[in-house]
Structure formats: C-alpha cells, structure tokens
Amino acid sequence: MKRGHAPLSVIVGGITILALAGCTAASEYAPRAVNFPIPSQDVVELPEGSVDVAVEELPNIVARILDESGIPGAAVTVVRDEEVLLAEGFGVRRSGEDAEIDAETVFQIASMSKPIGATVVASQVTEGVVSWETPVVEHLEGFALADPWVTEHLTIGDLYAHRSGLPLAAGDDLEDIGYDREYIIDHLRMQPLDPFRITYNYANFGMTTGAEAVSVAAGVDWATLSEQALYEPLGMASTSSRYADFLEHENRAALHTRVGDGFEPLYERMPDAQSPAGGVTTNAVDLAKWMSMVIGQGTFSGDEIATPEALLPAISPQIVSGHPAFADMRAGNYGYGFNVGVQPSGRVTISHSGAFVLGAATNFVIVPELGLGIAAITNGGPVGAAEAIVAEFLDRVQFGDATRDWLADYGLALGHYHAPAGDLVDEEAPASPAPPRPLEEYAGSWSNAYFGAAVVEVAGDGLLARLGPDGSYELDLTHWDGDVFSFVPSGENAPEGSISSATFAIGAGGETMTLDFFDTNGLGTWTRSSPG
C-alpha cells in the first residue's frame, strides 16, 4: 500500500466490502453488506482431475526434459496447500558417478534464494523489527549511493523490488574478483544511478543490502536470522544460507556448466557474499514446506512465520519488470523478491528462477487460486530445463496438455546467459600488430577506487595482472596491438569464449590501464601509483 492512497480491503468470496478513504466522513463509507458473492477472477475452468493427472505424468516430463537438455539431474516437488503430492529426484548428483538424486539431495538454488529471503524479511515485518518502508540508512551506518537524496529515502522494499536505480548486476564484478559483502555494499556508492523507483534493474547486491539492513536491525547475521526466523520453525532441516553448511552434506548435487552440447562438473560457486540473493542451499522436501507456507499466507502447520499483511506486499506487483512489446502482451511485474504474473488461463502466479552459469538452474511457480506450487531444481546451467518442467506441468493442470515446446522456447530466451562477454569476442587479432613498448614499462602498481589495487608483472612474453583483495584474481595479458593486450576473464559473469581488452595509456597526460570487461559502468580504469 502506498502512503497517500486510499486502501481498499475486499473479503474475497464473502459478502462484505470495506472501503476507507482519508479526508472523507466515515459515515459515508461505512461497511455495507451485499447479497451476492464476490468472484475472485475470471479463469479457465480446469479439466476434471487435471492436477492428479499432471502429477502422475510429471516424472515422465522430467525424464524427457533431462534427456533432451543433457542436464545430469533434478529434483521436483509439488504441493497442494500443505499436502505434498510429489517429491522425487531424477538422474545423478555428478556426471560420471553413480550416486542418484533423491528428494533429500541438497542443491544450490541461486536466485530462488531471493523469494525465500523475502519471507525472512516478512517475518521481521511481522515482528515489528522493520517494515518494508524502513529507510536502509536507519540500520546501515555510513551506507550511501551516488545520490544523497536517494540514499536518504531508499527503503528495504526499494531494494527488494530492484527499483533503487542501481544498474543491472551492480557489484557482481566485485564478487567475481573476490571481495566480501561488506566491501561490495560500501562501494555501491560509486555506481551510476538510473531514475529512482521507476527503473527496474535486477541487482543481487542491491537486494543483499536490503537484507543486511534487516539483519542489523534484528541484531544477528543474515544466515543465522534465516535459520531462526524461517528454516527452523518450518523444519527445513537441510536448508542453509551458508556455503560451508552445503559442503557438509554428503548428499549434495555438483554444479555442471554447459560445454558444447553437454554439461561438465568443472566449477564450484561460493556465493556467501550475496547469500540473501543467491546463496541458499536446499532440497525438494524443504522447498515443499516453504511453498506451503507461502500458499498459507505465512502460516504452515498452524505456526505463523509471517502475517498475511506482512507477506502480501512481497507477492504483489511493486514495479513493472518487463514492459510489453505489443499492445496485447502482458507486462511482467516484480514484488519484493517475487515475480508476479498471470497465466494464460487467467490465474495469478508468483514465481522466481535461479541460475549460475557455472552450473545451476532452478524455478518455482505458485498458483494461489489453486493452492498449488511446483519447484524444479537442477544441477546444470540455465538452458530452460527447470522452467520447462514447471511450465509443462502447469499447462497440463490448466489445459490438459502442453501448449508449446517449452524447453526449446526457454532455451532461446535464456541463451544470452551463455553468450561470451568482452569487446574482443568475434574479433580477429591484427595480422601485423603495432609492437608494444618494452613490457617493463607496463609493470607496476595500479589503483582504482572501486576495484581496488592491481599489480601488473612481466610474465614470459606477456604480462600478468593481479586483482582483488589478495591479488588472487589473475589475468594473463597477451599482446594484441600497440598498447592493447587481450585477456580471458573468469567467473560467473564470463561464459566460455569470453575475451576482452586491456588498454594502456602511458604518456605525459598520465598513466592508465582500462580493462574493458570491468568497464560496463565506467569504473574499469586504473591509474598507475608506482612503477614496477
């Protein structure tokens, strides 16, 4: 509810409408009884028994989509209110090994952590620790963004709705080179801002900042708060917001990144820095309990995690996240940590996907009108498999059959995740490049207010640049042309085939090094502080 707007409270399916308007005599707007039921919405009628039929067919759907996609394994769960209709594992935890996935196998769920974290916040709103409208600066001493007015007015809800004005993926580059949560949140002040509260830019560390304000207000770190407020009360015994806890599970799924037409377990991903936005690990059994709690408007098995009033803003539209390209196209909306949409059948859905290019893809959808939720968690990078499993199941529930080839369509939509990054992608090295300066002239210590210090050293016939808090993020710089060198970045945001430039400017006007891969928001230039 926005301050200054008259609230409207409707008891759906009942016979009472209560309308309150500020600055108007109460007697004019007293509750009035009506003698007809209030329909919730116009929706397509379900085929008879379609939920049970879809659940029965679901294992075949999963097996087919895993086979077509090449992803090694998945776990899927379906709930109706508090009844678990299915919780099952498919495939193997790690390719090349025999250990099978079951309903207890723990996965990294990437950005599906966001709605789970949002319910932690809703629990603290219920307890009166914070509200969605609480300014972040009330609890994060010294926090700032580039605009002082935005800094003063920025709320927890703004950050959970991705409407702070921070650019897309702000802070992810700092995580990639090894910085911790505290450093990243502090350096968000250097990011350029888009218009406040009218721009949707998906930002992991924006949301993480909101969660950090909540945990400070609660007087406990985020991972512990999540345990105390959500995981333990719901009996989510295998769920954690600490990567170390994930590693303690023998029954855990490995990450598999896409290589050619297949998937290989090449990487590990430790996302503690952005834990509220991407660091939850869980299994199908625990996700079933969490979805049932959301379906129950904050209550599960008689235990209240959050009041309906505290949870509703999170699962209601707060900003347009996807503007229509055509007049008859539905807009996409985002709440506080949840996507909010409408199915072709006319039913409202709340949902979220998660993806690590290094090897995870997840999706859940809840249909509140049906009291129905489904989650699919996989151990392969994002090619649309998790979304396809969920979408085909919901098609069969609502229409009796699949309406399209969801794996093919989602695969096209998510293809950008695997697109190589960097200004030298698809560029050919010059056949006759201008020679570089003597390599020693590029060596030395370089400083950058956002990324921190870098050290450039001569290494054989090229250069080695060391970045990050301890210099452990290394880039081999290979001569390209003149004062330009090439490098291959690594990490979550550098899919296979990525290649970028390092451009040195050395002269009377100053000495700078620009790493184009890190210069998306104009922050990727280092200045030499001392020669090598």
Coordinates of C-alpha atoms in Angstrom, one line a residue, residues 34-522:
V34 CA -24.3 -7.0 -0.2
N35 CA -26.4 -10.0 -1.1
F36 CA -24.2 -11.6 -3.8
P37 CA -20.8 -13.4 -3.7
I38 CA -17.7 -11.6 -4.9
P39 CA -15.9 -13.6 -7.6
S40 CA -12.1 -13.7 -7.4
Q41 CA -11.3 -13.5 -11.1
D42 CA -12.3 -14.9 -14.5
V43 CA -10.3 -18.0 -15.2
V44 CA -10.3 -21.0 -17.5
E45 CA -12.0 -24.0 -15.8
L46 CA -9.7 -26.9 -15.0
P47 CA -10.2 -30.2 -16.8
E48 CA -11.6 -32.7 -14.4
G49 CA -8.9 -34.3 -12.2
S50 CA -6.2 -32.5 -14.1
V51 CA -4.0 -31.9 -11.1
D52 CA -3.8 -35.6 -10.3
V53 CA -3.2 -36.5 -13.9
A54 CA -0.5 -33.9 -14.3
V55 CA 1.3 -35.1 -11.1
E56 CA 1.1 -38.7 -12.4
E57 CA 2.7 -37.6 -15.7
L58 CA 5.3 -35.3 -14.1
P59 CA 8.1 -38.0 -13.7
N60 CA 7.9 -38.7 -17.4
I61 CA 8.0 -35.0 -18.2
V62 CA 11.1 -34.6 -16.1
A63 CA 12.9 -37.6 -17.5
R64 CA 12.2 -36.4 -21.1
I65 CA 13.4 -32.9 -20.5
L66 CA 16.6 -34.0 -18.7
D67 CA 17.3 -36.4 -21.7
E68 CA 16.7 -33.6 -24.3
S69 CA 18.6 -31.0 -22.4
G70 CA 21.5 -33.2 -21.3
I71 CA 21.4 -32.0 -17.7
P72 CA 22.6 -34.7 -15.3
G73 CA 19.9 -34.4 -12.7
A74 CA 17.0 -32.7 -11.0
A75 CA 14.6 -32.8 -8.0
V76 CA 11.0 -31.8 -8.3
T77 CA 8.3 -31.2 -5.7
V78 CA 4.6 -30.4 -6.0
V79 CA 2.3 -29.2 -3.1
R80 CA -1.4 -28.5 -2.8
D81 CA -1.9 -26.4 0.3
E82 CA 0.0 -28.4 2.9
E83 CA -0.2 -31.8 1.1
V84 CA 2.9 -32.9 -0.7
L85 CA 1.7 -34.5 -4.0
L86 CA 5.2 -35.4 -5.2
A87 CA 8.8 -35.0 -4.0
E88 CA 11.3 -37.0 -6.2
G89 CA 14.8 -37.0 -7.5
F90 CA 16.0 -37.8 -11.0
G91 CA 19.3 -38.5 -12.5
V92 CA 22.7 -38.3 -10.8
R93 CA 24.4 -35.8 -8.5
R94 CA 27.6 -35.7 -10.5
S95 CA 28.0 -36.8 -14.1
G96 CA 30.3 -39.9 -14.5
E97 CA 29.3 -41.1 -11.0
D98 CA 26.5 -43.4 -9.8
A99 CA 25.1 -41.6 -6.8
E100 CA 21.5 -40.8 -7.6
I101 CA 19.5 -37.7 -6.8
D102 CA 16.6 -38.1 -4.4
A103 CA 14.2 -35.8 -2.6
E104 CA 16.7 -35.2 0.1
T105 CA 19.6 -34.1 -2.2
V106 CA 20.7 -30.6 -1.5
F107 CA 21.2 -28.1 -4.4
Q108 CA 22.4 -24.6 -4.8
I109 CA 19.4 -22.7 -5.9
A110 CA 20.9 -19.4 -7.0
S111 CA 18.3 -16.6 -7.3
M112 CA 15.5 -18.7 -6.0
S113 CA 17.2 -17.5 -2.7
K114 CA 15.5 -14.1 -3.3
P115 CA 11.9 -15.0 -2.5
I116 CA 13.0 -17.3 0.3
G117 CA 14.9 -14.3 1.8
A118 CA 11.9 -12.1 1.2
T119 CA 9.8 -14.3 3.5
V120 CA 12.6 -13.9 6.1
V121 CA 12.1 -10.2 5.8
A122 CA 8.3 -10.6 6.0
S123 CA 8.8 -12.5 9.3
Q124 CA 10.7 -9.4 10.7
V125 CA 8.0 -7.1 9.4
T126 CA 5.6 -9.3 11.4
E127 CA 7.7 -9.0 14.5
G128 CA 7.9 -5.2 14.1
V129 CA 11.7 -5.3 13.7
V130 CA 11.4 -3.4 10.4
S131 CA 8.8 -2.5 7.8
W132 CA 9.1 -2.7 4.0
E133 CA 9.2 1.1 4.1
T134 CA 12.1 1.3 6.6
P135 CA 14.9 3.5 5.2
V136 CA 18.1 1.5 4.9
V137 CA 20.2 4.2 6.4
E138 CA 18.4 3.7 9.7
H139 CA 20.3 0.5 10.2
L140 CA 23.4 0.6 7.9
E141 CA 25.6 3.3 9.3
G142 CA 27.6 5.1 6.6
F143 CA 25.8 3.5 3.7
A144 CA 25.4 5.7 0.7
L145 CA 24.5 5.7 -3.0
A146 CA 25.7 8.2 -5.6
D147 CA 22.7 10.5 -5.0
P148 CA 22.3 11.8 -1.4
W149 CA 18.5 12.2 -1.7
V150 CA 18.2 8.6 -2.9
T151 CA 20.4 7.5 0.0
E152 CA 18.1 9.2 2.5
H153 CA 14.9 7.8 1.0
L154 CA 15.9 4.3 -0.1
T155 CA 13.9 1.6 1.7
I156 CA 14.2 -2.1 2.2
G157 CA 11.3 -2.5 -0.1
D158 CA 13.0 -0.5 -2.9
L159 CA 16.0 -2.8 -2.8
Y160 CA 13.8 -5.9 -2.7
A161 CA 11.9 -4.6 -5.8
H162 CA 15.1 -3.8 -7.7
R163 CA 14.0 -0.2 -8.1
S164 CA 16.8 1.6 -6.3
G165 CA 18.3 2.9 -9.6
L166 CA 21.4 0.8 -9.2
P167 CA 22.5 -0.6 -12.6
L168 CA 21.9 -4.2 -13.7
A169 CA 24.1 -6.6 -11.7
A170 CA 25.8 -3.8 -9.7
G171 CA 28.5 -5.3 -7.5
D172 CA 28.7 -8.7 -9.2
D173 CA 32.0 -7.8 -10.7
L174 CA 33.5 -7.1 -7.3
E175 CA 32.3 -10.5 -6.1
D176 CA 33.8 -12.2 -9.1
I177 CA 37.3 -10.9 -8.2
G178 CA 37.0 -12.0 -4.5
Y179 CA 35.6 -9.1 -2.4
D180 CA 33.3 -9.7 0.5
R181 CA 29.8 -8.4 1.2
E182 CA 30.9 -5.5 3.4
Y183 CA 33.3 -4.2 0.7
I184 CA 30.8 -4.6 -2.1
I185 CA 27.9 -2.8 -0.2
D186 CA 30.3 0.0 0.7
H187 CA 31.4 0.5 -2.9
L188 CA 27.9 0.6 -4.4
R189 CA 28.1 4.4 -3.8
M190 CA 30.3 4.6 -6.8
Q191 CA 27.8 3.1 -9.2
P192 CA 25.9 5.5 -11.5
L193 CA 22.2 5.5 -10.8
D194 CA 19.1 5.3 -13.1
P195 CA 15.9 7.1 -12.1
F196 CA 14.8 6.1 -8.6
R197 CA 11.7 3.9 -8.2
I198 CA 10.7 4.0 -11.8
T199 CA 13.6 1.9 -13.2
Y200 CA 13.8 -1.9 -12.8
N201 CA 17.4 -3.1 -12.7
Y202 CA 18.0 -6.6 -11.4
A203 CA 20.8 -6.3 -8.8
N204 CA 21.9 -9.1 -6.5
F205 CA 23.8 -6.8 -4.2
G206 CA 21.0 -4.2 -4.1
M207 CA 18.8 -6.9 -2.6
T208 CA 21.7 -8.1 -0.4
T209 CA 22.0 -4.6 1.0
G210 CA 18.3 -4.6 2.0
A211 CA 18.7 -7.9 3.7
E212 CA 21.8 -6.7 5.5
A213 CA 19.8 -3.8 6.9
V214 CA 17.2 -6.2 8.2
S215 CA 19.8 -8.4 9.9
V216 CA 21.4 -5.4 11.6
A217 CA 18.0 -4.4 12.8
A218 CA 17.5 -7.9 14.2
G219 CA 20.9 -7.9 15.8
V220 CA 22.1 -11.1 14.2
D221 CA 23.9 -12.1 10.9
W222 CA 21.7 -12.9 7.9
A223 CA 22.4 -16.7 7.8
T224 CA 21.5 -17.0 11.5
L225 CA 18.5 -14.9 11.1
S226 CA 17.3 -17.0 8.3
E227 CA 17.7 -20.1 10.4
Q228 CA 15.9 -18.7 13.4
A229 CA 13.1 -17.0 11.6
L230 CA 12.4 -19.4 8.8
Y231 CA 14.3 -22.6 8.4
E232 CA 14.0 -24.0 12.0
P233 CA 10.3 -23.0 12.5
L234 CA 9.4 -24.7 9.2
G235 CA 11.5 -27.7 9.8
M236 CA 13.7 -27.0 6.8
A237 CA 16.5 -29.1 8.3
S238 CA 18.6 -29.3 5.1
T239 CA 18.4 -25.6 4.2
S240 CA 21.1 -23.0 4.9
S241 CA 22.4 -19.6 3.8
R242 CA 26.0 -20.6 4.4
Y243 CA 28.1 -22.4 1.7
A244 CA 30.0 -24.3 4.4
D245 CA 26.8 -26.0 5.5
F246 CA 26.2 -27.1 1.9
L247 CA 29.6 -28.7 1.8
E248 CA 28.8 -30.7 4.9
H249 CA 26.1 -32.7 3.1
E250 CA 27.3 -35.9 1.5
N251 CA 24.0 -36.0 -0.4
R252 CA 24.6 -32.8 -2.5
A253 CA 24.4 -32.0 -6.2
A254 CA 27.5 -30.8 -8.0
L255 CA 27.4 -27.8 -10.4
H256 CA 27.6 -28.7 -14.1
T257 CA 28.4 -26.0 -16.7
R258 CA 27.5 -26.3 -20.3
V259 CA 30.3 -27.4 -22.5
G260 CA 29.4 -27.8 -26.2
D261 CA 26.2 -29.8 -26.2
G262 CA 26.8 -31.4 -22.8
F263 CA 27.4 -30.5 -19.1
E264 CA 30.5 -31.0 -17.1
P265 CA 31.3 -30.5 -13.3
L266 CA 34.1 -28.0 -13.8
Y267 CA 33.5 -25.4 -11.1
E268 CA 32.4 -24.6 -7.6
R269 CA 30.5 -21.5 -6.7
M270 CA 30.8 -19.9 -3.2
P271 CA 28.1 -17.2 -3.1
D272 CA 28.2 -16.2 0.6
A273 CA 28.8 -12.5 -0.3
Q274 CA 25.4 -12.4 -1.9
S275 CA 23.8 -15.0 0.2
P276 CA 20.4 -13.3 0.6
A277 CA 20.1 -13.0 -3.1
G278 CA 21.8 -16.2 -4.3
G279 CA 23.3 -18.3 -1.5
V280 CA 20.5 -20.6 -0.3
T281 CA 21.0 -24.3 -0.5
T282 CA 18.1 -26.6 0.0
N283 CA 16.2 -29.8 -1.2
A284 CA 12.8 -30.8 -2.6
V285 CA 11.5 -31.8 0.9
D286 CA 12.3 -28.4 2.4
L287 CA 11.0 -26.4 -0.6
A288 CA 7.7 -28.2 -0.3
K289 CA 7.3 -26.8 3.3
W290 CA 8.3 -23.3 2.2
M291 CA 5.8 -23.2 -0.7
S292 CA 3.1 -24.5 1.6
M293 CA 3.8 -21.6 4.0
V294 CA 3.6 -19.1 1.2
I295 CA 0.3 -20.6 -0.1
G296 CA -0.9 -20.5 3.5
Q297 CA -0.3 -16.7 3.6
G298 CA 2.6 -17.0 6.1
T299 CA 1.3 -20.0 8.1
F300 CA 2.4 -23.6 8.0
S301 CA 1.1 -26.4 10.2
G302 CA -0.5 -23.9 12.5
D303 CA 2.7 -21.9 13.0
E304 CA 2.8 -18.4 11.8
I305 CA 6.0 -17.3 10.1
A306 CA 4.6 -14.0 8.8
T307 CA 1.2 -12.4 8.9
P308 CA -0.7 -12.1 5.6
E309 CA -0.4 -8.3 5.8
A310 CA 3.4 -8.6 6.0
L311 CA 3.7 -11.2 3.2
L312 CA 1.2 -9.7 0.8
P313 CA 3.4 -6.8 -0.4
A314 CA 6.2 -9.2 -1.3
I315 CA 3.9 -11.3 -3.5
S316 CA 2.1 -8.3 -5.1
P317 CA 3.3 -6.2 -8.0
Q318 CA 5.6 -3.3 -6.9
I319 CA 7.2 -2.4 -10.2
V320 CA 6.9 -3.3 -13.9
S321 CA 9.9 -5.6 -14.6
G322 CA 9.1 -6.3 -18.2
H323 CA 7.2 -3.8 -20.4
P324 CA 5.1 -5.2 -23.2
A325 CA 6.5 -5.1 -26.7
F326 CA 2.9 -5.3 -28.2
A327 CA -0.5 -3.9 -27.1
D328 CA -1.9 -7.4 -26.4
M329 CA 1.2 -8.6 -24.4
R330 CA 1.1 -8.9 -20.7
A331 CA 3.6 -6.9 -18.6
G332 CA 5.9 -8.6 -16.2
N333 CA 5.9 -7.4 -12.6
Y334 CA 8.1 -7.8 -9.6
G335 CA 7.1 -7.7 -5.9
Y336 CA 9.6 -7.8 -3.1
G337 CA 11.7 -10.7 -4.1
F338 CA 9.0 -12.4 -6.2
N339 CA 8.0 -12.3 -9.8
V340 CA 4.2 -11.7 -10.1
G341 CA 2.5 -12.7 -13.3
V342 CA -0.7 -14.1 -14.9
Q343 CA -1.0 -17.5 -16.6
P344 CA -2.8 -17.8 -20.0
S345 CA -5.7 -19.3 -18.0
G346 CA -6.1 -16.0 -16.2
R347 CA -4.6 -17.2 -12.9
V348 CA -2.2 -15.1 -10.9
T349 CA 1.2 -16.7 -10.3
I350 CA 4.1 -15.9 -8.0
S351 CA 7.5 -17.3 -9.0
H352 CA 11.2 -17.0 -9.4
S353 CA 14.0 -18.7 -11.3
G354 CA 17.7 -19.0 -10.3
A355 CA 20.8 -19.6 -12.4
F356 CA 24.5 -20.0 -12.1
V357 CA 26.2 -20.1 -15.5
L358 CA 28.8 -22.2 -13.6
G359 CA 26.2 -24.9 -13.2
A360 CA 22.7 -24.5 -11.6
A361 CA 19.2 -23.7 -12.8
T362 CA 16.0 -23.6 -10.7
N363 CA 12.4 -22.5 -10.9
F364 CA 9.3 -22.5 -8.8
V365 CA 5.7 -21.3 -9.5
I366 CA 2.9 -21.0 -7.0
V367 CA -0.7 -20.5 -8.3
P368 CA -2.5 -19.1 -5.2
E369 CA -6.0 -19.5 -6.6
L370 CA -5.4 -23.3 -6.8
G371 CA -3.3 -23.5 -3.7
L372 CA -0.8 -25.2 -5.9
G373 CA 3.0 -25.0 -6.0
I374 CA 5.7 -26.7 -8.0
A375 CA 9.5 -26.3 -7.8
A376 CA 12.2 -27.8 -10.1
I377 CA 15.9 -27.6 -9.1
T378 CA 18.6 -28.9 -11.4
N379 CA 22.4 -29.3 -11.4
G380 CA 23.0 -27.9 -14.8
G381 CA 23.5 -24.4 -16.1
P382 CA 20.5 -22.4 -17.4
V383 CA 19.1 -23.8 -20.6
G384 CA 15.4 -23.6 -19.7
A385 CA 15.0 -27.2 -18.3
A386 CA 13.8 -26.2 -14.8
E387 CA 11.3 -23.6 -16.3
A388 CA 10.1 -26.1 -18.9
I389 CA 9.4 -28.8 -16.3
V390 CA 7.3 -26.3 -14.3
A391 CA 5.6 -24.8 -17.4
E392 CA 4.5 -28.1 -18.9
F393 CA 3.2 -29.3 -15.6
L394 CA 1.1 -26.2 -15.2
D395 CA -0.1 -26.5 -18.8
R396 CA -1.4 -30.0 -18.1
V397 CA -3.1 -28.8 -14.9
Q398 CA -4.9 -25.9 -16.6
F399 CA -5.4 -27.1 -20.2
G400 CA -4.9 -30.9 -20.1
D401 CA -1.8 -30.9 -22.4
A402 CA 1.3 -28.9 -23.2
T403 CA 0.7 -25.8 -25.2
R404 CA 4.2 -25.4 -26.7
D405 CA 7.7 -26.8 -26.7
W406 CA 8.7 -25.1 -23.5
L407 CA 12.3 -26.4 -23.5
A408 CA 13.0 -25.0 -27.0
D409 CA 11.4 -21.7 -26.2
Y410 CA 13.0 -21.2 -22.8
G411 CA 16.3 -22.3 -24.3
L412 CA 16.2 -19.5 -26.8
A413 CA 15.1 -17.0 -24.1
L414 CA 18.0 -18.0 -21.8
G415 CA 20.6 -18.3 -24.5
H416 CA 22.2 -15.0 -23.5
Y417 CA 23.4 -16.5 -20.3
H418 CA 26.0 -18.5 -22.3
A419 CA 27.0 -15.7 -24.7
P420 CA 30.7 -14.8 -24.4
A421 CA 31.4 -11.4 -23.0
G422 CA 34.0 -8.8 -23.8
D423 CA 34.8 -6.3 -26.6
L424 CA 37.2 -8.7 -28.4
V425 CA 34.6 -11.5 -28.9
D426 CA 34.4 -12.4 -32.6
E427 CA 37.4 -10.0 -33.3
E428 CA 40.5 -11.3 -35.0
A429 CA 43.9 -10.3 -33.8
P430 CA 45.6 -7.9 -36.2
A431 CA 47.8 -9.7 -38.8
S432 CA 50.5 -7.1 -38.4
P433 CA 50.1 -5.5 -35.0
A434 CA 52.0 -2.5 -33.9
P435 CA 54.7 -3.6 -31.4
P436 CA 54.2 -3.0 -27.7
R437 CA 56.5 -0.9 -25.5
P438 CA 59.2 -2.8 -23.6
L439 CA 57.0 -4.9 -21.2
E440 CA 58.6 -3.5 -18.1
E441 CA 57.0 -0.1 -19.0
Y442 CA 53.6 -1.6 -18.2
A443 CA 54.6 -3.2 -14.9
G444 CA 53.8 -1.7 -11.6
S445 CA 51.1 -1.0 -9.0
W446 CA 47.8 0.4 -10.3
S447 CA 45.0 1.9 -8.2
N448 CA 41.2 2.1 -8.7
A449 CA 38.8 3.5 -6.1
Y450 CA 36.1 0.9 -7.0
F451 CA 38.0 -2.3 -7.8
G452 CA 41.0 -1.6 -5.5
A453 CA 44.6 -2.1 -6.3
A454 CA 46.1 -4.1 -9.2
V455 CA 49.6 -5.3 -9.8
V456 CA 51.0 -5.8 -13.3
E457 CA 54.1 -8.0 -13.7
V458 CA 56.1 -9.2 -16.7
A459 CA 55.4 -12.9 -17.2
G460 CA 57.4 -14.6 -20.0
D461 CA 56.3 -13.0 -23.3
G462 CA 53.3 -11.3 -21.8
L463 CA 52.0 -9.6 -18.7
L464 CA 50.2 -10.9 -15.6
A465 CA 47.7 -8.7 -13.8
R466 CA 46.6 -9.5 -10.2
L467 CA 43.3 -8.1 -9.0
G468 CA 41.2 -8.4 -5.9
P469 CA 41.6 -8.1 -2.1
D470 CA 44.6 -10.5 -2.0
G471 CA 45.7 -10.4 -5.7
S472 CA 44.4 -13.9 -6.3
Y473 CA 42.3 -13.0 -9.4
E474 CA 44.8 -13.3 -12.2
L475 CA 44.6 -12.2 -15.8
D476 CA 47.2 -13.3 -18.4
L477 CA 47.6 -10.3 -20.7
T478 CA 48.6 -11.2 -24.3
H479 CA 49.8 -8.6 -26.7
W480 CA 47.1 -7.6 -29.2
D481 CA 48.1 -4.4 -30.9
G482 CA 50.3 -1.5 -29.7
D483 CA 49.4 -0.7 -26.1
V484 CA 46.4 -3.1 -26.2
F485 CA 46.5 -6.5 -24.7
S486 CA 43.9 -9.3 -24.6
F487 CA 42.8 -11.3 -21.6
V488 CA 40.3 -14.1 -20.8
P489 CA 38.2 -13.3 -17.7
S490 CA 36.9 -15.9 -15.4
G491 CA 33.9 -16.3 -13.0
E492 CA 30.2 -16.4 -13.0
N493 CA 29.9 -13.5 -15.5
A494 CA 32.4 -14.8 -18.0
P495 CA 30.9 -17.6 -20.0
E496 CA 33.2 -19.8 -22.2
G497 CA 34.6 -17.8 -25.1
S498 CA 34.8 -14.5 -23.3
I499 CA 37.7 -12.3 -24.2
S500 CA 38.4 -8.6 -23.5
S501 CA 41.0 -5.9 -23.9
A502 CA 43.4 -4.2 -21.6
T503 CA 44.4 -0.8 -22.9
F504 CA 47.3 1.1 -21.5
A505 CA 47.7 4.8 -21.9
I506 CA 51.2 5.9 -21.0
G507 CA 52.5 9.4 -21.6
A508 CA 52.7 13.0 -20.3
G509 CA 48.9 13.1 -19.8
G510 CA 49.0 10.3 -17.2
E511 CA 49.3 6.5 -17.0
T512 CA 46.1 4.5 -17.1
M513 CA 45.0 0.9 -17.7
T514 CA 41.5 0.2 -18.8
L515 CA 40.1 -3.4 -18.5
D516 CA 37.1 -3.2 -20.8
F517 CA 35.4 -6.3 -19.3
F518 CA 35.2 -4.4 -16.0
D519 CA 34.2 -1.0 -17.5
T520 CA 30.5 -1.6 -18.2
N521 CA 29.6 1.3 -15.8
G522 CA 32.7 3.4 -16.4

